[in-house]
């Protein structure tokens, strides 16, 4: 009596293939298995914003602007400048920052450790290194 050959249908391409010695094969080959897993992983990801790379460039440019103007020597020390006196003001885009912190009931916007607050014609700067600390979310 001849033994019947067991077959299965590939979960990716749909062709029928022999199972051989393994009864749990789901794919006809490595290419289909890899393609299936790649597609499954891509479906689970959120779409990337179309301006992501440009936004990251702006945040980096903002950080360089703040490094130039914020106090570097001492922490928690404020400095301020009249906006009209800043020649490089047009290089700065206050819409993009990494985090916000309330200080004296006023929002301060940070690019990592360097913060700014804008009011009328003045921009204030502060350096708070803890703002750039990485949280350990595993705790």
PDB file of N, CA, C and O in Angstrom, residues 39-95:
ATOM      1  N   UNK A  39       5.636  41.632   5.976  1.00  0.00           N
ATOM      2  CA  UNK A  39       4.341  42.288   5.772  1.00  0.00           C
ATOM      3  C   UNK A  39       3.591  42.435   7.098  1.00  0.00           C
ATOM      4  O   UNK A  39       3.008  43.478   7.391  1.00  0.00           O
ATOM      5  N   UNK A  40       3.621  41.394   7.905  1.00  0.00           N
ATOM      6  CA  UNK A  40       2.937  41.406   9.203  1.00  0.00           C
ATOM      7  C   UNK A  40       3.531  42.489  10.110  1.00  0.00           C
ATOM      8  O   UNK A  40       2.801  43.225  10.780  1.00  0.00           O
ATOM      9  N   UNK A  41       4.864  42.601  10.116  1.00  0.00           N
ATOM     10  CA  UNK A  41       5.535  43.611  10.929  1.00  0.00           C
ATOM     11  C   UNK A  41       5.179  45.016  10.441  1.00  0.00           C
ATOM     12  O   UNK A  41       4.926  45.920  11.236  1.00  0.00           O
ATOM     13  N   UNK A  42       5.153  45.221   9.127  1.00  0.00           N
ATOM     14  CA  UNK A  42       4.832  46.532   8.550  1.00  0.00           C
ATOM     15  C   UNK A  42       3.398  46.945   8.869  1.00  0.00           C
ATOM     16  O   UNK A  42       3.123  48.120   9.113  1.00  0.00           O
ATOM     17  N   UNK A  43       2.482  45.994   8.892  1.00  0.00           N
ATOM     18  CA  UNK A  43       1.083  46.292   9.197  1.00  0.00           C
ATOM     19  C   UNK A  43       0.906  46.748  10.641  1.00  0.00           C
ATOM     20  O   UNK A  43       0.012  47.515  10.955  1.00  0.00           O
ATOM     21  N   UNK A  44       1.794  46.299  11.528  1.00  0.00           N
ATOM     22  CA  UNK A  44       1.695  46.651  12.938  1.00  0.00           C
ATOM     23  C   UNK A  44       2.266  48.016  13.265  1.00  0.00           C
ATOM     24  O   UNK A  44       2.018  48.562  14.326  1.00  0.00           O
ATOM     25  N   UNK A  45       3.024  48.591  12.344  1.00  0.00           N
ATOM     26  CA  UNK A  45       3.650  49.900  12.597  1.00  0.00           C
ATOM     27  C   UNK A  45       2.699  51.027  12.241  1.00  0.00           C
ATOM     28  O   UNK A  45       1.914  50.932  11.306  1.00  0.00           O
ATOM     29  N   UNK A  46       2.823  52.119  13.006  1.00  0.00           N
ATOM     30  CA  UNK A  46       2.074  53.321  12.672  1.00  0.00           C
ATOM     31  C   UNK A  46       2.761  54.002  11.498  1.00  0.00           C
ATOM     32  O   UNK A  46       3.985  53.960  11.382  1.00  0.00           O
ATOM     33  N   UNK A  47       1.992  54.650  10.644  1.00  0.00           N
ATOM     34  CA  UNK A  47       2.626  55.329   9.517  1.00  0.00           C
ATOM     35  C   UNK A  47       3.489  56.499  10.009  1.00  0.00           C
ATOM     36  O   UNK A  47       3.146  57.186  10.968  1.00  0.00           O
ATOM     37  N   UNK A  48       4.606  56.708   9.351  1.00  0.00           N
ATOM     38  CA  UNK A  48       5.521  57.791   9.701  1.00  0.00           C
ATOM     39  C   UNK A  48       4.996  59.087   9.087  1.00  0.00           C
ATOM     40  O   UNK A  48       4.551  59.100   7.938  1.00  0.00           O
ATOM     41  N   UNK A  49       5.033  60.165   9.869  1.00  0.00           N
ATOM     42  CA  UNK A  49       4.590  61.466   9.364  1.00  0.00           C
ATOM     43  C   UNK A  49       5.440  61.878   8.175  1.00  0.00           C
ATOM     44  O   UNK A  49       6.660  61.693   8.184  1.00  0.00           O
ATOM     45  N   UNK A  50       4.817  62.430   7.163  1.00  0.00           N
ATOM     46  CA  UNK A  50       5.544  62.764   5.937  1.00  0.00           C
ATOM     47  C   UNK A  50       6.629  63.816   6.153  1.00  0.00           C
ATOM     48  O   UNK A  50       7.587  63.885   5.392  1.00  0.00           O
ATOM     49  N   UNK A  51       6.530  64.631   7.193  1.00  0.00           N
ATOM     50  CA  UNK A  51       7.519  65.682   7.455  1.00  0.00           C
ATOM     51  C   UNK A  51       8.493  65.323   8.575  1.00  0.00           C
ATOM     52  O   UNK A  51       9.178  66.197   9.102  1.00  0.00           O
ATOM     53  N   UNK A  52       8.546  64.063   8.949  1.00  0.00           N
ATOM     54  CA  UNK A  52       9.368  63.638  10.088  1.00  0.00           C
ATOM     55  C   UNK A  52      10.811  64.110   9.978  1.00  0.00           C
ATOM     56  O   UNK A  52      11.347  64.714  10.912  1.00  0.00           O
ATOM     57  N   UNK A  53      11.461  63.864   8.869  1.00  0.00           N
ATOM     58  CA  UNK A  53      12.881  64.221   8.753  1.00  0.00           C
ATOM     59  C   UNK A  53      13.077  65.730   8.813  1.00  0.00           C
ATOM     60  O   UNK A  53      14.031  66.211   9.417  1.00  0.00           O
ATOM     61  N   UNK A  54      12.169  66.491   8.229  1.00  0.00           N
ATOM     62  CA  UNK A  54      12.283  67.949   8.271  1.00  0.00           C
ATOM     63  C   UNK A  54      12.059  68.473   9.689  1.00  0.00           C
ATOM     64  O   UNK A  54      12.754  69.380  10.149  1.00  0.00           O
ATOM     65  N   UNK A  55      11.095  67.897  10.403  1.00  0.00           N
ATOM     66  CA  UNK A  55      10.829  68.309  11.788  1.00  0.00           C
ATOM     67  C   UNK A  55      12.048  68.036  12.661  1.00  0.00           C
ATOM     68  O   UNK A  55      12.437  68.863  13.483  1.00  0.00           O
ATOM     69  N   UNK A  56      12.676  66.869  12.492  1.00  0.00           N
ATOM     70  CA  UNK A  56      13.878  66.554  13.271  1.00  0.00           C
ATOM     71  C   UNK A  56      15.013  67.530  12.962  1.00  0.00           C
ATOM     72  O   UNK A  56      15.759  67.934  13.858  1.00  0.00           O
ATOM     73  N   UNK A  57      15.127  67.961  11.710  1.00  0.00           N
ATOM     74  CA  UNK A  57      16.135  68.970  11.339  1.00  0.00           C
ATOM     75  C   UNK A  57      15.846  70.305  12.033  1.00  0.00           C
ATOM     76  O   UNK A  57      16.758  70.981  12.502  1.00  0.00           O
ATOM     77  N   UNK A  58      14.576  70.675  12.099  1.00  0.00           N
ATOM     78  CA  UNK A  58      14.189  71.935  12.748  1.00  0.00           C
ATOM     79  C   UNK A  58      14.508  71.877  14.237  1.00  0.00           C
ATOM     80  O   UNK A  58      15.032  72.836  14.807  1.00  0.00           O
ATOM     81  N   UNK A  59      14.193  70.749  14.890  1.00  0.00           N
ATOM     82  CA  UNK A  59      14.497  70.615  16.319  1.00  0.00           C
ATOM     83  C   UNK A  59      16.005  70.716  16.547  1.00  0.00           C
ATOM     84  O   UNK A  59      16.459  71.380  17.478  1.00  0.00           O
ATOM     85  N   UNK A  60      16.781  70.097  15.686  1.00  0.00           N
ATOM     86  CA  UNK A  60      18.242  70.177  15.802  1.00  0.00           C
ATOM     87  C   UNK A  60      18.723  71.618  15.608  1.00  0.00           C
ATOM     88  O   UNK A  60      19.569  72.105  16.358  1.00  0.00           O
ATOM     89  N   UNK A  61      18.161  72.314  14.629  1.00  0.00           N
ATOM     90  CA  UNK A  61      18.525  73.719  14.388  1.00  0.00           C
ATOM     91  C   UNK A  61      18.113  74.578  15.589  1.00  0.00           C
ATOM     92  O   UNK A  61      18.862  75.460  16.017  1.00  0.00           O
ATOM     93  N   UNK A  62      16.933  74.306  16.159  1.00  0.00           N
ATOM     94  CA  UNK A  62      16.490  75.040  17.352  1.00  0.00           C
ATOM     95  C   UNK A  62      17.457  74.809  18.514  1.00  0.00           C
ATOM     96  O   UNK A  62      17.779  75.728  19.260  1.00  0.00           O
ATOM     97  N   UNK A  63      17.900  73.566  18.676  1.00  0.00           N
ATOM     98  CA  UNK A  63      18.842  73.252  19.756  1.00  0.00           C
ATOM     99  C   UNK A  63      20.140  74.028  19.579  1.00  0.00           C
ATOM    100  O   UNK A  63      20.680  74.584  20.539  1.00  0.00           O
ATOM    101  N   UNK A  64      20.644  74.096  18.358  1.00  0.00           N
ATOM    102  CA  UNK A  64      21.871  74.860  18.095  1.00  0.00           C
ATOM    103  C   UNK A  64      21.660  76.342  18.394  1.00  0.00           C
ATOM    104  O   UNK A  64      22.538  77.005  18.958  1.00  0.00           O
ATOM    105  N   UNK A  65      20.505  76.874  18.053  1.00  0.00           N
ATOM    106  CA  UNK A  65      20.169  78.270  18.363  1.00  0.00           C
ATOM    107  C   UNK A  65      20.172  78.482  19.876  1.00  0.00           C
ATOM    108  O   UNK A  65      20.751  79.455  20.377  1.00  0.00           O
ATOM    109  N   UNK A  66      19.544  77.564  20.621  1.00  0.00           N
ATOM    110  CA  UNK A  66      19.481  77.685  22.077  1.00  0.00           C
ATOM    111  C   UNK A  66      20.875  77.536  22.699  1.00  0.00           C
ATOM    112  O   UNK A  66      21.198  78.242  23.655  1.00  0.00           O
ATOM    113  N   UNK A  67      21.680  76.636  22.170  1.00  0.00           N
ATOM    114  CA  UNK A  67      23.060  76.482  22.686  1.00  0.00           C
ATOM    115  C   UNK A  67      23.845  77.775  22.550  1.00  0.00           C
ATOM    116  O   UNK A  67      24.662  78.102  23.395  1.00  0.00           O
ATOM    117  N   UNK A  68      23.568  78.476  21.498  1.00  0.00           N
ATOM    118  CA  UNK A  68      24.268  79.735  21.231  1.00  0.00           C
ATOM    119  C   UNK A  68      23.854  80.824  22.227  1.00  0.00           C
ATOM    120  O   UNK A  68      24.666  81.663  22.591  1.00  0.00           O
ATOM    121  N   UNK A  69      22.597  80.800  22.678  1.00  0.00           N
ATOM    122  CA  UNK A  69      22.062  81.895  23.482  1.00  0.00           C
ATOM    123  C   UNK A  69      21.781  81.562  24.949  1.00  0.00           C
ATOM    124  O   UNK A  69      21.758  82.459  25.783  1.00  0.00           O
ATOM    125  N   UNK A  70      21.556  80.308  25.267  1.00  0.00           N
ATOM    126  CA  UNK A  70      21.219  79.927  26.650  1.00  0.00           C
ATOM    127  C   UNK A  70      22.470  79.912  27.513  1.00  0.00           C
ATOM    128  O   UNK A  70      23.568  79.668  27.016  1.00  0.00           O
ATOM    129  N   UNK A  71      22.311  80.160  28.818  1.00  0.00           N
ATOM    130  CA  UNK A  71      23.477  80.113  29.712  1.00  0.00           C
ATOM    131  C   UNK A  71      24.026  78.690  29.792  1.00  0.00           C
ATOM    132  O   UNK A  71      23.272  77.751  29.954  1.00  0.00           O
ATOM    133  N   UNK A  72      25.326  78.547  29.645  1.00  0.00           N
ATOM    134  CA  UNK A  72      25.948  77.230  29.642  1.00  0.00           C
ATOM    135  C   UNK A  72      26.663  76.918  30.964  1.00  0.00           C
ATOM    136  O   UNK A  72      26.769  75.783  31.355  1.00  0.00           O
ATOM    137  N   UNK A  73      27.166  77.953  31.611  1.00  0.00           N
ATOM    138  CA  UNK A  73      27.993  77.741  32.802  1.00  0.00           C
ATOM    139  C   UNK A  73      27.188  77.243  33.990  1.00  0.00           C
ATOM    140  O   UNK A  73      27.563  76.315  34.673  1.00  0.00           O
ATOM    141  N   UNK A  74      26.075  77.881  34.255  1.00  0.00           N
ATOM    142  CA  UNK A  74      25.332  77.526  35.467  1.00  0.00           C
ATOM    143  C   UNK A  74      23.921  77.062  35.119  1.00  0.00           C
ATOM    144  O   UNK A  74      23.277  77.593  34.226  1.00  0.00           O
ATOM    145  N   UNK A  75      23.482  76.077  35.869  1.00  0.00           N
ATOM    146  CA  UNK A  75      22.152  75.531  35.668  1.00  0.00           C
ATOM    147  C   UNK A  75      21.107  76.441  36.294  1.00  0.00           C
ATOM    148  O   UNK A  75      21.379  77.165  37.252  1.00  0.00           O
ATOM    149  N   UNK A  76      19.908  76.373  35.774  1.00  0.00           N
ATOM    150  CA  UNK A  76      18.746  77.117  36.281  1.00  0.00           C
ATOM    151  C   UNK A  76      18.941  78.627  36.275  1.00  0.00           C
ATOM    152  O   UNK A  76      18.220  79.343  36.959  1.00  0.00           O
ATOM    153  N   UNK A  77      19.897  79.130  35.545  1.00  0.00           N
ATOM    154  CA  UNK A  77      20.088  80.571  35.437  1.00  0.00           C
ATOM    155  C   UNK A  77      19.421  81.050  34.157  1.00  0.00           C
ATOM    156  O   UNK A  77      19.550  80.444  33.105  1.00  0.00           O
ATOM    157  N   UNK A  78      18.705  82.155  34.265  1.00  0.00           N
ATOM    158  CA  UNK A  78      17.994  82.701  33.123  1.00  0.00           C
ATOM    159  C   UNK A  78      18.842  83.766  32.439  1.00  0.00           C
ATOM    160  O   UNK A  78      19.595  84.490  33.081  1.00  0.00           O
ATOM    161  N   UNK A  79      18.675  83.856  31.149  1.00  0.00           N
ATOM    162  CA  UNK A  79      19.161  85.011  30.400  1.00  0.00           C
ATOM    163  C   UNK A  79      18.035  85.417  29.462  1.00  0.00           C
ATOM    164  O   UNK A  79      17.149  84.613  29.168  1.00  0.00           O
ATOM    165  N   UNK A  80      18.062  86.634  29.020  1.00  0.00           N
ATOM    166  CA  UNK A  80      17.034  87.066  28.079  1.00  0.00           C
ATOM    167  C   UNK A  80      17.630  88.018  27.057  1.00  0.00           C
ATOM    168  O   UNK A  80      18.668  88.629  27.280  1.00  0.00           O
ATOM    169  N   UNK A  81      16.954  88.083  25.926  1.00  0.00           N
ATOM    170  CA  UNK A  81      17.386  88.939  24.824  1.00  0.00           C
ATOM    171  C   UNK A  81      16.131  89.497  24.173  1.00  0.00           C
ATOM    172  O   UNK A  81      15.117  88.805  24.061  1.00  0.00           O
ATOM    173  N   UNK A  82      16.218  90.750  23.740  1.00  0.00           N
ATOM    174  CA  UNK A  82      15.125  91.317  22.958  1.00  0.00           C
ATOM    175  C   UNK A  82      15.161  90.665  21.580  1.00  0.00           C
ATOM    176  O   UNK A  82      16.214  90.587  20.948  1.00  0.00           O
ATOM    177  N   UNK A  83      14.030  90.194  21.145  1.00  0.00           N
ATOM    178  CA  UNK A  83      13.957  89.434  19.895  1.00  0.00           C
ATOM    179  C   UNK A  83      14.519  90.225  18.723  1.00  0.00           C
ATOM    180  O   UNK A  83      15.244  89.681  17.889  1.00  0.00           O
ATOM    181  N   UNK A  84      14.250  91.515  18.672  1.00  0.00           N
ATOM    182  CA  UNK A  84      14.725  92.326  17.537  1.00  0.00           C
ATOM    183  C   UNK A  84      16.247  92.416  17.475  1.00  0.00           C
ATOM    184  O   UNK A  84      16.810  92.715  16.430  1.00  0.00           O
ATOM    185  N   UNK A  85      16.926  92.104  18.586  1.00  0.00           N
ATOM    186  CA  UNK A  85      18.393  92.148  18.605  1.00  0.00           C
ATOM    187  C   UNK A  85      19.023  90.832  18.147  1.00  0.00           C
ATOM    188  O   UNK A  85      20.227  90.760  17.957  1.00  0.00           O
ATOM    189  N   UNK A  86      18.212  89.804  17.988  1.00  0.00           N
ATOM    190  CA  UNK A  86      18.731  88.508  17.559  1.00  0.00           C
ATOM    191  C   UNK A  86      18.823  88.463  16.033  1.00  0.00           C
ATOM    192  O   UNK A  86      17.811  88.435  15.343  1.00  0.00           O
ATOM    193  N   UNK A  87      20.024  88.446  15.525  1.00  0.00           N
ATOM    194  CA  UNK A  87      20.221  88.414  14.075  1.00  0.00           C
ATOM    195  C   UNK A  87      19.812  87.074  13.482  1.00  0.00           C
ATOM    196  O   UNK A  87      19.380  86.993  12.344  1.00  0.00           O
ATOM    197  N   UNK A  88      19.961  86.007  14.258  1.00  0.00           N
ATOM    198  CA  UNK A  88      19.654  84.672  13.752  1.00  0.00           C
ATOM    199  C   UNK A  88      18.252  84.195  14.138  1.00  0.00           C
ATOM    200  O   UNK A  88      17.955  83.010  14.073  1.00  0.00           O
ATOM    201  N   UNK A  89      17.368  85.095  14.528  1.00  0.00           N
ATOM    202  CA  UNK A  89      16.017  84.752  14.976  1.00  0.00           C
ATOM    203  C   UNK A  89      15.246  83.967  13.915  1.00  0.00           C
ATOM    204  O   UNK A  89      14.501  83.050  14.220  1.00  0.00           O
ATOM    205  N   UNK A  90      15.441  84.297  12.662  1.00  0.00           N
ATOM    206  CA  UNK A  90      14.707  83.625  11.588  1.00  0.00           C
ATOM    207  C   UNK A  90      15.104  82.154  11.440  1.00  0.00           C
ATOM    208  O   UNK A  90      14.376  81.370  10.850  1.00  0.00           O
ATOM    209  N   UNK A  91      16.221  81.748  12.006  1.00  0.00           N
ATOM    210  CA  UNK A  91      16.647  80.348  11.979  1.00  0.00           C
ATOM    211  C   UNK A  91      15.904  79.511  13.014  1.00  0.00           C
ATOM    212  O   UNK A  91      15.963  78.292  12.976  1.00  0.00           O
ATOM    213  N   UNK A  92      15.236  80.165  13.942  1.00  0.00           N
ATOM    214  CA  UNK A  92      14.579  79.502  15.063  1.00  0.00           C
ATOM    215  C   UNK A  92      13.095  79.343  14.778  1.00  0.00           C
ATOM    216  O   UNK A  92      12.431  80.265  14.321  1.00  0.00           O
ATOM    217  N   UNK A  93      12.543  78.149  15.036  1.00  0.00           N
ATOM    218  CA  UNK A  93      11.116  77.896  14.851  1.00  0.00           C
ATOM    219  C   UNK A  93      10.547  77.407  16.187  1.00  0.00           C
ATOM    220  O   UNK A  93      10.666  76.229  16.522  1.00  0.00           O
ATOM    221  N   UNK A  94       9.922  78.314  16.975  1.00  0.00           N
ATOM    222  CA  UNK A  94       9.446  77.952  18.317  1.00  0.00           C
ATOM    223  C   UNK A  94       8.301  76.943  18.336  1.00  0.00           C
ATOM    224  O   UNK A  94       7.924  76.458  19.393  1.00  0.00           O
ATOM    225  N   UNK A  95       7.792  76.582  17.179  1.00  0.00           N
ATOM    226  CA  UNK A  95       6.708  75.606  17.101  1.00  0.00           C
ATOM    227  C   UNK A  95       7.199  74.186  17.398  1.00  0.00           C
ATOM    228  O   UNK A  95       6.422  73.321  17.785  1.00  0.00           O
TER     229      UNK A  95
END
